[in-house]
Amino acid sequence: MDRGDGTRCVHAGLPPEAPGGPVPAQPVLAAQYHLADDPAADFYGRAGNPTWRALESAIGGLDGGECLVYPSGMAAVSALLRTVVAPGETVVVPTDGYYLARRYAHEHLPATVREVPTTATSWDFTGARLVLVETPSNPGLDVCDITAVVAAARAAGALVAVDNTTPTPLGQRPLELGADFVVASDTKALAGHSDVVLGHVSTASAEWAERLRAERSTSGAVPGPFETWLALRGLGTLDLRLARQAENAAALHDALRGHPKVRGLRWPGAADDPAHAVAVRQMRRFGGVLAVDLGSVEAAEAFVGRAELVTSATSFGGLHTTADRRARWGDAVPPGLLRVSCGCEDADDLVADVLAALG
Ligand SMILES: Cc1ncc(COP(=O)(O)O)c(C=O)c1O
């Protein structure tokens, strides 16, 4: 029987029961190991580590594939791109997803880079080797139909990777929808406490997992075991945190819909959001990130300055509610648009604070 999300998160990556042994997973920080005849035994910290394997089995179990952890979300994205896309091939990236994925592809891949918006209504991937989509996209929170993207990519002979950072494996399972790869920044909700930078790639293909693992060992883009352990520790409460964050996002959306100071509002969980119909078909839950346009830089900055429970910070998915004016980083969004990441505060407190800060 399939167990629920909470049970799976709490039990993911636990060590086998042993009398006198620790109940929770423990970090193994070793660079050197006693050498053994068994080729599967650990021998050097760049090639393998028990704490990586604990987190990889935990995330892989939730994603529905084999997982490899990386020292950041960008390390995961870049490792995937340089492993899958050969020089001279074509990669498709979203115009409106995380800007550094686009920048890495343009500046560091010896490949042709094509950009497609997440809101495209038809897809033509002729000539592409890999299609990278991010859904929901951030900061715009548009959604694309993963099944339709996979069908179009298959028709063109291309592989599909989905950046699943915003939903996490509890919110969306792209491998079950036919994608070849999931890539994510676990710095965000998966680790969830804003104290670790980490990322992962998951794939249902044992062959691709092996190629990625070989590339990781050789390139040396390996995560620190302590950070890996922090993420595993955080993952245990992912179900609880996402539930509270989504509850807060729904409450904030209700409070802000039609508010005279709010010029634009997006959250795929809202029944009247343009992304809702597709989101409902492919997402298991909607998370706690909203896009709120306050109309101008001044209004956005005054709001963040007045709010007591909303901290001005980039990144998202953490315990604390944060807001980030994304135009500051060059995203093609209105200057007063805030990406608001709901934390785990009480909904009533958060709504009262936000309404007071809006004035
Ligand atoms: C959707 C998305 N993908 C990838 C990344 C990169 O992750 P990291 O900051 O962990 O390198 C981010 C970071 O904000 C992101 O939002």
mmCIF file of C-alpha atoms and ligand atoms in Angstrom:
data_model
loop_
_atom_site.group_PDB
_atom_site.id
_atom_site.type_symbol
_atom_site.label_atom_id
_atom_site.label_comp_id
_atom_site.label_asym_id
_atom_site.label_seq_id
_atom_site.Cartn_x
_atom_site.Cartn_y
_atom_site.Cartn_z
ATOM 1 C CA MET A 1 0.000 0.000 0.000
ATOM 2 C CA ASP A 2 1.276 3.494 -0.859
ATOM 3 C CA ARG A 3 1.941 5.437 2.294
ATOM 4 C CA GLY A 4 1.005 9.094 2.722
ATOM 5 C CA ASP A 5 3.338 12.037 2.105
ATOM 6 C CA GLY A 6 3.915 12.699 5.810
ATOM 7 C CA THR A 7 4.879 9.090 6.554
ATOM 8 C CA ARG A 8 7.137 8.921 3.510
ATOM 9 C CA CYS A 9 8.948 12.152 4.430
ATOM 10 C CA VAL A 10 9.411 11.196 8.085
ATOM 11 C CA HIS A 11 10.788 7.746 7.249
ATOM 12 C CA ALA A 12 12.786 8.692 4.147
ATOM 13 C CA GLY A 13 16.513 7.997 4.348
ATOM 14 C CA LEU A 14 16.485 6.487 7.861
ATOM 15 C CA PRO A 15 19.290 4.064 8.698
ATOM 16 C CA PRO A 16 18.338 0.394 9.115
ATOM 17 C CA GLU A 17 17.253 -0.459 12.668
ATOM 18 C CA ALA A 18 20.143 -1.782 14.744
ATOM 19 C CA PRO A 19 20.172 -2.274 18.517
ATOM 20 C CA GLY A 20 22.160 0.564 20.036
ATOM 21 C CA GLY A 21 22.330 2.400 16.686
ATOM 22 C CA PRO A 22 21.030 5.948 16.112
ATOM 23 C CA VAL A 23 17.383 6.363 15.114
ATOM 24 C CA PRO A 24 17.875 9.421 12.844
ATOM 25 C CA ALA A 25 20.339 9.454 9.953
ATOM 26 C CA GLN A 26 23.749 10.795 10.980
ATOM 27 C CA PRO A 27 26.216 12.747 8.814
ATOM 28 C CA VAL A 28 29.344 10.914 7.667
ATOM 29 C CA LEU A 29 31.984 13.556 6.952
ATOM 30 C CA ALA A 30 34.875 11.290 5.915
ATOM 31 C CA ALA A 31 37.120 12.025 2.929
ATOM 32 C CA GLN A 32 39.072 8.768 3.395
ATOM 33 C CA TYR A 33 37.759 5.223 3.918
ATOM 34 C CA HIS A 34 39.535 1.972 4.786
ATOM 35 C CA LEU A 35 40.042 0.314 1.412
ATOM 36 C CA ALA A 36 38.017 -2.829 0.713
ATOM 37 C CA ASP A 37 37.889 -5.500 -2.005
ATOM 38 C CA ASP A 38 34.171 -4.796 -2.585
ATOM 39 C CA PRO A 39 34.012 -2.380 -5.605
ATOM 40 C CA ALA A 40 30.792 -0.884 -4.191
ATOM 41 C CA ALA A 41 32.464 0.135 -0.922
ATOM 42 C CA ASP A 42 33.225 3.809 -0.301
ATOM 43 C CA PHE A 43 36.874 4.696 -0.865
ATOM 44 C CA TYR A 44 37.066 8.488 -1.344
ATOM 45 C CA GLY A 45 34.771 11.391 -0.462
ATOM 46 C CA ARG A 46 34.464 12.767 -4.010
ATOM 47 C CA ALA A 47 33.261 9.429 -5.386
ATOM 48 C CA GLY A 48 30.683 8.385 -2.806
ATOM 49 C CA ASN A 49 29.308 9.126 0.644
ATOM 50 C CA PRO A 50 26.709 7.397 2.848
ATOM 51 C CA THR A 51 24.952 10.687 3.690
ATOM 52 C CA TRP A 52 24.494 11.492 -0.008
ATOM 53 C CA ARG A 53 23.020 8.035 -0.489
ATOM 54 C CA ALA A 54 20.579 8.545 2.404
ATOM 55 C CA LEU A 55 19.272 11.804 0.906
ATOM 56 C CA GLU A 56 19.328 10.371 -2.624
ATOM 57 C CA SER A 57 17.236 7.381 -1.607
ATOM 58 C CA ALA A 58 14.826 9.724 0.218
ATOM 59 C CA ILE A 59 14.354 12.179 -2.675
ATOM 60 C CA GLY A 60 14.546 9.476 -5.351
ATOM 61 C CA GLY A 61 11.756 7.564 -3.585
ATOM 62 C CA LEU A 62 9.535 10.660 -3.674
ATOM 63 C CA ASP A 63 10.450 11.699 -7.244
ATOM 64 C CA GLY A 64 10.020 8.126 -8.498
ATOM 65 C CA GLY A 65 13.527 7.717 -9.908
ATOM 66 C CA GLU A 66 17.211 7.565 -9.133
ATOM 67 C CA CYS A 67 18.499 10.782 -7.535
ATOM 68 C CA LEU A 68 21.900 12.483 -7.509
ATOM 69 C CA VAL A 69 22.587 15.345 -5.127
ATOM 70 C CA TYR A 70 24.676 18.397 -6.043
ATOM 71 C CA PRO A 71 26.136 21.295 -4.056
ATOM 72 C CA SER A 72 23.457 23.737 -5.318
ATOM 73 C CA GLY A 73 20.472 23.905 -7.613
ATOM 74 C CA MET A 74 22.647 25.564 -10.262
ATOM 75 C CA ALA A 75 25.271 22.814 -9.893
ATOM 76 C CA ALA A 76 22.470 20.328 -10.636
ATOM 77 C CA VAL A 77 21.161 22.329 -13.630
ATOM 78 C CA SER A 78 24.628 22.862 -15.109
ATOM 79 C CA ALA A 79 25.697 19.229 -14.593
ATOM 80 C CA LEU A 80 22.537 18.062 -16.337
ATOM 81 C CA LEU A 81 23.008 20.446 -19.272
ATOM 82 C CA ARG A 82 26.666 19.633 -19.873
ATOM 83 C CA THR A 83 26.092 15.880 -19.495
ATOM 84 C CA VAL A 84 23.083 15.653 -21.816
ATOM 85 C CA VAL A 85 23.748 18.354 -24.430
ATOM 86 C CA ALA A 86 26.791 17.687 -26.651
ATOM 87 C CA PRO A 87 28.655 20.518 -28.395
ATOM 88 C CA GLY A 88 26.690 21.761 -31.398
ATOM 89 C CA GLU A 89 23.355 20.353 -30.206
ATOM 90 C CA THR A 90 20.294 22.466 -29.331
ATOM 91 C CA VAL A 91 18.789 23.055 -25.914
ATOM 92 C CA VAL A 92 15.434 24.755 -25.264
ATOM 93 C CA VAL A 93 15.094 26.812 -22.071
ATOM 94 C CA PRO A 94 12.203 28.880 -20.694
ATOM 95 C CA THR A 95 12.219 32.644 -21.310
ATOM 96 C CA ASP A 96 10.628 33.175 -17.902
ATOM 97 C CA GLY A 97 12.185 30.580 -15.579
ATOM 98 C CA TYR A 98 15.101 30.986 -13.202
ATOM 99 C CA TYR A 99 17.425 33.429 -14.972
ATOM 100 C CA LEU A 100 20.729 31.689 -14.202
ATOM 101 C CA ALA A 101 19.687 28.476 -15.973
ATOM 102 C CA ARG A 102 19.219 30.584 -19.096
ATOM 103 C CA ARG A 103 22.440 32.468 -18.516
ATOM 104 C CA TYR A 104 24.455 29.258 -17.967
ATOM 105 C CA ALA A 105 23.114 27.786 -21.204
ATOM 106 C CA HIS A 106 23.915 30.938 -23.203
ATOM 107 C CA GLU A 107 27.332 31.637 -21.712
ATOM 108 C CA HIS A 108 28.808 28.221 -20.936
ATOM 109 C CA LEU A 109 27.278 25.583 -23.215
ATOM 110 C CA PRO A 110 28.875 25.139 -26.643
ATOM 111 C CA ALA A 111 25.316 24.576 -27.924
ATOM 112 C CA THR A 112 22.520 26.426 -29.685
ATOM 113 C CA VAL A 113 20.083 27.834 -27.132
ATOM 114 C CA ARG A 114 16.408 28.445 -27.960
ATOM 115 C CA GLU A 115 13.982 30.143 -25.585
ATOM 116 C CA VAL A 116 10.284 29.326 -25.260
ATOM 117 C CA PRO A 117 7.812 30.972 -22.850
ATOM 118 C CA THR A 118 6.101 28.789 -20.248
ATOM 119 C CA THR A 119 2.745 30.061 -21.517
ATOM 120 C CA ALA A 120 3.326 28.801 -25.089
ATOM 121 C CA THR A 121 0.191 27.134 -26.451
ATOM 122 C CA SER A 122 1.923 24.918 -28.994
ATOM 123 C CA TRP A 123 5.371 23.405 -28.889
ATOM 124 C CA ASP A 124 7.803 22.766 -31.716
ATOM 125 C CA PHE A 125 11.059 21.216 -30.551
ATOM 126 C CA THR A 126 12.424 20.230 -33.966
ATOM 127 C CA GLY A 127 16.175 19.698 -33.772
ATOM 128 C CA ALA A 128 16.383 19.921 -29.963
ATOM 129 C CA ARG A 129 18.345 17.475 -27.833
ATOM 130 C CA LEU A 130 16.942 18.656 -24.495
ATOM 131 C CA VAL A 131 13.937 20.753 -23.466
ATOM 132 C CA LEU A 132 14.103 22.346 -20.021
ATOM 133 C CA VAL A 133 10.844 23.679 -18.586
ATOM 134 C CA GLU A 134 10.121 25.170 -15.184
ATOM 135 C CA THR A 135 6.558 24.782 -13.945
ATOM 136 C CA PRO A 136 5.232 26.628 -12.065
ATOM 137 C CA SER A 137 7.695 29.171 -13.440
ATOM 138 C CA ASN A 138 9.145 31.656 -11.086
ATOM 139 C CA PRO A 139 8.575 34.443 -10.454
ATOM 140 C CA GLY A 140 5.567 34.641 -12.842
ATOM 141 C CA LEU A 141 3.906 31.418 -11.578
ATOM 142 C CA ASP A 142 2.767 30.391 -15.030
ATOM 143 C CA VAL A 143 2.248 26.692 -15.625
ATOM 144 C CA CYS A 144 2.838 24.530 -18.686
ATOM 145 C CA ASP A 145 1.319 21.150 -19.425
ATOM 146 C CA ILE A 146 4.135 18.655 -18.801
ATOM 147 C CA THR A 147 2.372 15.833 -20.663
ATOM 148 C CA ALA A 148 1.959 18.046 -23.759
ATOM 149 C CA VAL A 149 5.607 19.152 -23.586
ATOM 150 C CA VAL A 150 6.731 15.511 -23.304
ATOM 151 C CA ALA A 151 4.574 14.496 -26.298
ATOM 152 C CA ALA A 152 5.995 17.311 -28.451
ATOM 153 C CA ALA A 153 9.547 16.513 -27.338
ATOM 154 C CA ARG A 154 9.116 12.798 -28.113
ATOM 155 C CA ALA A 155 7.833 13.709 -31.572
ATOM 156 C CA ALA A 156 11.017 15.718 -32.125
ATOM 157 C CA GLY A 157 13.302 13.094 -30.546
ATOM 158 C CA ALA A 158 14.182 15.402 -27.634
ATOM 159 C CA LEU A 159 14.577 14.671 -23.933
ATOM 160 C CA VAL A 160 12.661 16.654 -21.280
ATOM 161 C CA ALA A 161 13.868 18.033 -17.953
ATOM 162 C CA VAL A 162 11.503 19.762 -15.518
ATOM 163 C CA ASP A 163 12.758 22.206 -12.908
ATOM 164 C CA ASN A 164 10.590 21.095 -10.001
ATOM 165 C CA THR A 165 11.989 23.501 -7.391
ATOM 166 C CA THR A 166 8.772 25.351 -6.584
ATOM 167 C CA PRO A 167 6.416 22.353 -6.216
ATOM 168 C CA THR A 168 8.921 19.834 -4.715
ATOM 169 C CA PRO A 169 8.240 16.102 -5.216
ATOM 170 C CA LEU A 170 5.208 16.365 -2.936
ATOM 171 C CA GLY A 171 3.625 18.952 -5.233
ATOM 172 C CA GLN A 172 4.448 17.452 -8.634
ATOM 173 C CA ARG A 173 6.032 14.261 -10.003
ATOM 174 C CA PRO A 174 7.293 15.058 -13.524
ATOM 175 C CA LEU A 175 8.862 11.599 -14.023
ATOM 176 C CA GLU A 176 5.383 10.046 -13.654
ATOM 177 C CA LEU A 177 4.194 12.475 -16.361
ATOM 178 C CA GLY A 178 6.852 11.196 -18.757
ATOM 179 C CA ALA A 179 9.730 13.637 -18.212
ATOM 180 C CA ASP A 180 13.245 12.189 -18.459
ATOM 181 C CA PHE A 181 14.753 14.315 -15.701
ATOM 182 C CA VAL A 182 13.727 16.317 -12.675
ATOM 183 C CA VAL A 183 16.111 19.032 -11.582
ATOM 184 C CA ALA A 184 15.643 21.159 -8.477
ATOM 185 C CA SER A 185 17.114 23.611 -6.037
ATOM 186 C CA ASP A 186 16.682 21.932 -2.667
ATOM 187 C CA THR A 187 17.883 25.176 -1.093
ATOM 188 C CA LYS A 188 14.206 26.121 -1.221
ATOM 189 C CA ALA A 189 11.259 24.220 0.304
ATOM 190 C CA LEU A 190 12.800 20.766 0.257
ATOM 191 C CA ALA A 191 15.495 21.583 2.825
ATOM 192 C CA GLY A 192 13.229 24.379 3.965
ATOM 193 C CA HIS A 193 15.128 26.185 6.727
ATOM 194 C CA SER A 194 17.127 28.704 4.647
ATOM 195 C CA ASP A 195 20.392 27.366 6.046
ATOM 196 C CA VAL A 196 21.686 25.123 3.275
ATOM 197 C CA VAL A 197 22.391 25.396 -0.468
ATOM 198 C CA LEU A 198 21.811 22.117 -2.323
ATOM 199 C CA GLY A 199 20.256 20.649 -5.474
ATOM 200 C CA HIS A 200 19.446 17.375 -7.185
ATOM 201 C CA VAL A 201 18.703 15.633 -10.462
ATOM 202 C CA SER A 202 16.403 12.588 -10.600
ATOM 203 C CA THR A 203 15.873 10.281 -13.548
ATOM 204 C CA ALA A 204 14.070 7.005 -14.138
ATOM 205 C CA SER A 205 16.894 5.918 -16.479
ATOM 206 C CA ALA A 206 19.641 3.871 -14.811
ATOM 207 C CA GLU A 207 21.892 4.666 -17.774
ATOM 208 C CA TRP A 208 21.511 8.441 -17.404
ATOM 209 C CA ALA A 209 21.961 8.158 -13.632
ATOM 210 C CA GLU A 210 25.257 6.364 -14.213
ATOM 211 C CA ARG A 211 26.451 8.983 -16.709
ATOM 212 C CA LEU A 212 25.528 11.798 -14.331
ATOM 213 C CA ARG A 213 27.255 10.039 -11.421
ATOM 214 C CA ALA A 214 30.440 9.577 -13.468
ATOM 215 C CA GLU A 215 30.346 13.254 -14.516
ATOM 216 C CA ARG A 216 29.847 14.362 -10.896
ATOM 217 C CA SER A 217 32.835 12.339 -9.634
ATOM 218 C CA THR A 218 35.074 13.593 -12.403
ATOM 219 C CA SER A 219 34.006 17.251 -12.399
ATOM 220 C CA GLY A 220 34.116 17.280 -8.598
ATOM 221 C CA ALA A 221 30.808 19.179 -8.265
ATOM 222 C CA VAL A 222 29.977 17.238 -5.109
ATOM 223 C CA PRO A 223 27.869 18.355 -2.130
ATOM 224 C CA GLY A 224 29.224 18.642 1.390
ATOM 225 C CA PRO A 225 27.996 15.751 3.585
ATOM 226 C CA PHE A 226 26.977 18.122 6.381
ATOM 227 C CA GLU A 227 24.782 20.185 4.024
ATOM 228 C CA THR A 228 23.363 16.948 2.640
ATOM 229 C CA TRP A 229 22.472 15.861 6.166
ATOM 230 C CA LEU A 230 20.823 19.226 6.914
ATOM 231 C CA ALA A 231 18.629 18.772 3.829
ATOM 232 C CA LEU A 232 17.693 15.244 4.901
ATOM 233 C CA ARG A 233 16.786 16.557 8.345
ATOM 234 C CA GLY A 234 14.645 19.273 6.748
ATOM 235 C CA LEU A 235 12.932 16.850 4.369
ATOM 236 C CA GLY A 236 11.392 15.043 7.360
ATOM 237 C CA THR A 237 8.959 17.942 7.899
ATOM 238 C CA LEU A 238 8.343 18.842 4.233
ATOM 239 C CA ASP A 239 4.755 17.607 4.279
ATOM 240 C CA LEU A 240 3.904 19.680 7.381
ATOM 241 C CA ARG A 241 5.669 22.797 6.132
ATOM 242 C CA LEU A 242 4.133 22.693 2.648
ATOM 243 C CA ALA A 243 0.675 22.239 4.129
ATOM 244 C CA ARG A 244 1.049 25.326 6.350
ATOM 245 C CA GLN A 245 2.669 27.361 3.564
ATOM 246 C CA ALA A 246 -0.184 26.531 1.166
ATOM 247 C CA GLU A 247 -2.745 27.343 3.856
ATOM 248 C CA ASN A 248 -1.053 30.734 4.328
ATOM 249 C CA ALA A 249 -0.880 31.333 0.576
ATOM 250 C CA ALA A 250 -4.610 30.612 0.238
ATOM 251 C CA ALA A 251 -5.410 32.965 3.137
ATOM 252 C CA LEU A 252 -3.207 35.730 1.708
ATOM 253 C CA HIS A 253 -4.691 35.255 -1.755
ATOM 254 C CA ASP A 254 -8.183 35.622 -0.300
ATOM 255 C CA ALA A 255 -7.172 38.745 1.604
ATOM 256 C CA LEU A 256 -5.395 40.363 -1.376
ATOM 257 C CA ARG A 257 -7.869 39.514 -4.155
ATOM 258 C CA GLY A 258 -9.555 42.796 -5.103
ATOM 259 C CA HIS A 259 -7.470 44.837 -2.628
ATOM 260 C CA PRO A 260 -7.152 48.410 -3.987
ATOM 261 C CA LYS A 261 -3.342 48.442 -3.578
ATOM 262 C CA VAL A 262 -2.814 45.163 -5.446
ATOM 263 C CA ARG A 263 -2.410 45.443 -9.251
ATOM 264 C CA GLY A 264 -1.741 41.784 -9.957
ATOM 265 C CA LEU A 265 -1.954 38.536 -8.032
ATOM 266 C CA ARG A 266 -0.954 35.003 -9.055
ATOM 267 C CA TRP A 267 -1.155 31.699 -7.201
ATOM 268 C CA PRO A 268 -1.836 28.513 -9.188
ATOM 269 C CA GLY A 269 -3.929 27.158 -6.309
ATOM 270 C CA ALA A 270 -6.609 29.841 -6.781
ATOM 271 C CA ALA A 271 -9.630 28.667 -8.775
ATOM 272 C CA ASP A 272 -9.649 31.893 -10.830
ATOM 273 C CA ASP A 273 -5.908 31.867 -11.611
ATOM 274 C CA PRO A 274 -5.144 31.452 -15.351
ATOM 275 C CA ALA A 275 -2.794 28.544 -14.504
ATOM 276 C CA HIS A 276 -5.277 26.703 -12.293
ATOM 277 C CA ALA A 277 -6.861 24.345 -14.841
ATOM 278 C CA VAL A 278 -3.524 22.850 -15.934
ATOM 279 C CA ALA A 279 -2.118 22.986 -12.402
ATOM 280 C CA VAL A 280 -5.011 20.917 -11.073
ATOM 281 C CA ARG A 281 -4.373 18.242 -13.715
ATOM 282 C CA GLN A 282 -0.695 17.767 -12.952
ATOM 283 C CA MET A 283 0.016 19.087 -9.449
ATOM 284 C CA ARG A 284 -0.673 17.279 -6.181
ATOM 285 C CA ARG A 285 -0.608 20.513 -4.136
ATOM 286 C CA PHE A 286 0.121 24.172 -4.834
ATOM 287 C CA GLY A 287 2.748 25.370 -2.389
ATOM 288 C CA GLY A 288 3.176 28.713 -0.712
ATOM 289 C CA VAL A 289 4.637 31.063 -3.353
ATOM 290 C CA LEU A 290 2.542 33.951 -4.726
ATOM 291 C CA ALA A 291 3.326 36.788 -7.119
ATOM 292 C CA VAL A 292 1.932 40.112 -5.876
ATOM 293 C CA ASP A 293 2.257 43.252 -7.989
ATOM 294 C CA LEU A 294 2.006 46.441 -5.924
ATOM 295 C CA GLY A 295 2.340 48.713 -8.948
ATOM 296 C CA SER A 296 5.666 50.468 -8.293
ATOM 297 C CA VAL A 297 9.107 50.056 -6.756
ATOM 298 C CA GLU A 298 8.158 52.582 -4.056
ATOM 299 C CA ALA A 299 4.954 50.764 -3.083
ATOM 300 C CA ALA A 300 6.703 47.381 -2.962
ATOM 301 C CA GLU A 301 9.587 48.696 -0.887
ATOM 302 C CA ALA A 302 7.308 50.613 1.490
ATOM 303 C CA PHE A 303 5.226 47.451 2.002
ATOM 304 C CA VAL A 304 8.241 45.280 2.808
ATOM 305 C CA GLY A 305 9.626 48.006 5.088
ATOM 306 C CA ARG A 306 6.383 48.206 7.103
ATOM 307 C CA ALA A 307 5.590 44.493 7.368
ATOM 308 C CA GLU A 308 6.827 42.842 10.555
ATOM 309 C CA LEU A 309 6.378 39.229 9.480
ATOM 310 C CA VAL A 310 7.520 39.599 5.855
ATOM 311 C CA THR A 311 11.289 39.735 5.504
ATOM 312 C CA SER A 312 12.948 41.219 2.452
ATOM 313 C CA ALA A 313 15.079 38.338 1.150
ATOM 314 C CA THR A 314 15.700 36.444 -2.040
ATOM 315 C CA SER A 315 15.160 32.672 -2.337
ATOM 316 C CA PHE A 316 11.887 31.081 -1.175
ATOM 317 C CA GLY A 317 10.332 28.041 0.449
ATOM 318 C CA GLY A 318 11.724 28.639 3.958
ATOM 319 C CA LEU A 319 10.062 28.696 7.368
ATOM 320 C CA HIS A 320 9.818 32.493 7.404
ATOM 321 C CA THR A 321 7.644 34.542 5.088
ATOM 322 C CA THR A 322 9.825 36.510 2.671
ATOM 323 C CA ALA A 323 9.295 38.872 -0.253
ATOM 324 C CA ASP A 324 11.632 39.524 -3.170
ATOM 325 C CA ARG A 325 11.145 42.314 -5.727
ATOM 326 C CA ARG A 326 12.285 40.301 -8.721
ATOM 327 C CA ALA A 327 12.869 43.188 -11.149
ATOM 328 C CA ARG A 328 15.818 44.012 -8.881
ATOM 329 C CA TRP A 329 17.541 40.898 -10.289
ATOM 330 C CA GLY A 330 16.679 41.684 -13.899
ATOM 331 C CA ASP A 331 13.630 39.395 -14.287
ATOM 332 C CA ALA A 332 11.280 40.674 -17.016
ATOM 333 C CA VAL A 333 8.412 41.401 -14.600
ATOM 334 C CA PRO A 334 6.689 44.631 -13.461
ATOM 335 C CA PRO A 335 8.936 46.753 -11.196
ATOM 336 C CA GLY A 336 6.576 46.467 -8.219
ATOM 337 C CA LEU A 337 6.112 42.681 -8.440
ATOM 338 C CA LEU A 338 6.993 40.826 -5.249
ATOM 339 C CA ARG A 339 7.539 37.083 -5.125
ATOM 340 C CA VAL A 340 6.024 36.336 -1.741
ATOM 341 C CA SER A 341 7.033 33.058 -0.151
ATOM 342 C CA CYS A 342 4.677 32.166 2.677
ATOM 343 C CA GLY A 343 6.337 30.661 5.705
ATOM 344 C CA CYS A 344 4.923 28.665 8.582
ATOM 345 C CA GLU A 345 3.555 31.518 10.699
ATOM 346 C CA ASP A 346 -0.125 31.441 11.718
ATOM 347 C CA ALA A 347 -2.374 32.509 8.845
ATOM 348 C CA ASP A 348 -4.305 35.053 10.929
ATOM 349 C CA ASP A 349 -1.096 36.766 12.057
ATOM 350 C CA LEU A 350 0.305 36.838 8.555
ATOM 351 C CA VAL A 351 -2.852 38.214 6.937
ATOM 352 C CA ALA A 352 -3.215 40.894 9.639
ATOM 353 C CA ASP A 353 0.424 41.932 9.219
ATOM 354 C CA VAL A 354 0.205 42.077 5.419
ATOM 355 C CA LEU A 355 -3.024 44.099 5.443
ATOM 356 C CA ALA A 356 -1.577 46.527 7.993
ATOM 357 C CA ALA A 357 1.606 46.929 5.915
ATOM 358 C CA LEU A 358 -0.442 47.667 2.786
ATOM 359 C CA GLY A 359 -2.081 50.504 4.734
HETATM 360 C C1 LIG B 1 13.584 27.470 -10.047
HETATM 361 C C2 LIG B 1 15.009 27.516 -9.608
HETATM 362 N N1 LIG B 1 15.878 26.638 -10.130
HETATM 363 C C3 LIG B 1 17.177 26.659 -9.765
HETATM 364 C C4 LIG B 1 17.661 27.572 -8.860
HETATM 365 C C5 LIG B 1 19.115 27.559 -8.484
HETATM 366 O O1 LIG B 1 19.260 26.996 -7.210
HETATM 367 P P1 LIG B 1 20.462 27.339 -6.208
HETATM 368 O O2 LIG B 1 20.268 28.749 -5.759
HETATM 369 O O3 LIG B 1 20.290 26.330 -5.120
HETATM 370 O O4 LIG B 1 21.728 27.169 -6.954
HETATM 371 C C6 LIG B 1 16.795 28.487 -8.280
HETATM 372 C C7 LIG B 1 17.287 29.481 -7.299
HETATM 373 O O5 LIG B 1 16.598 30.431 -6.937
HETATM 374 C C8 LIG B 1 15.432 28.474 -8.663
HETATM 375 O O6 LIG B 1 14.546 29.345 -8.172
#
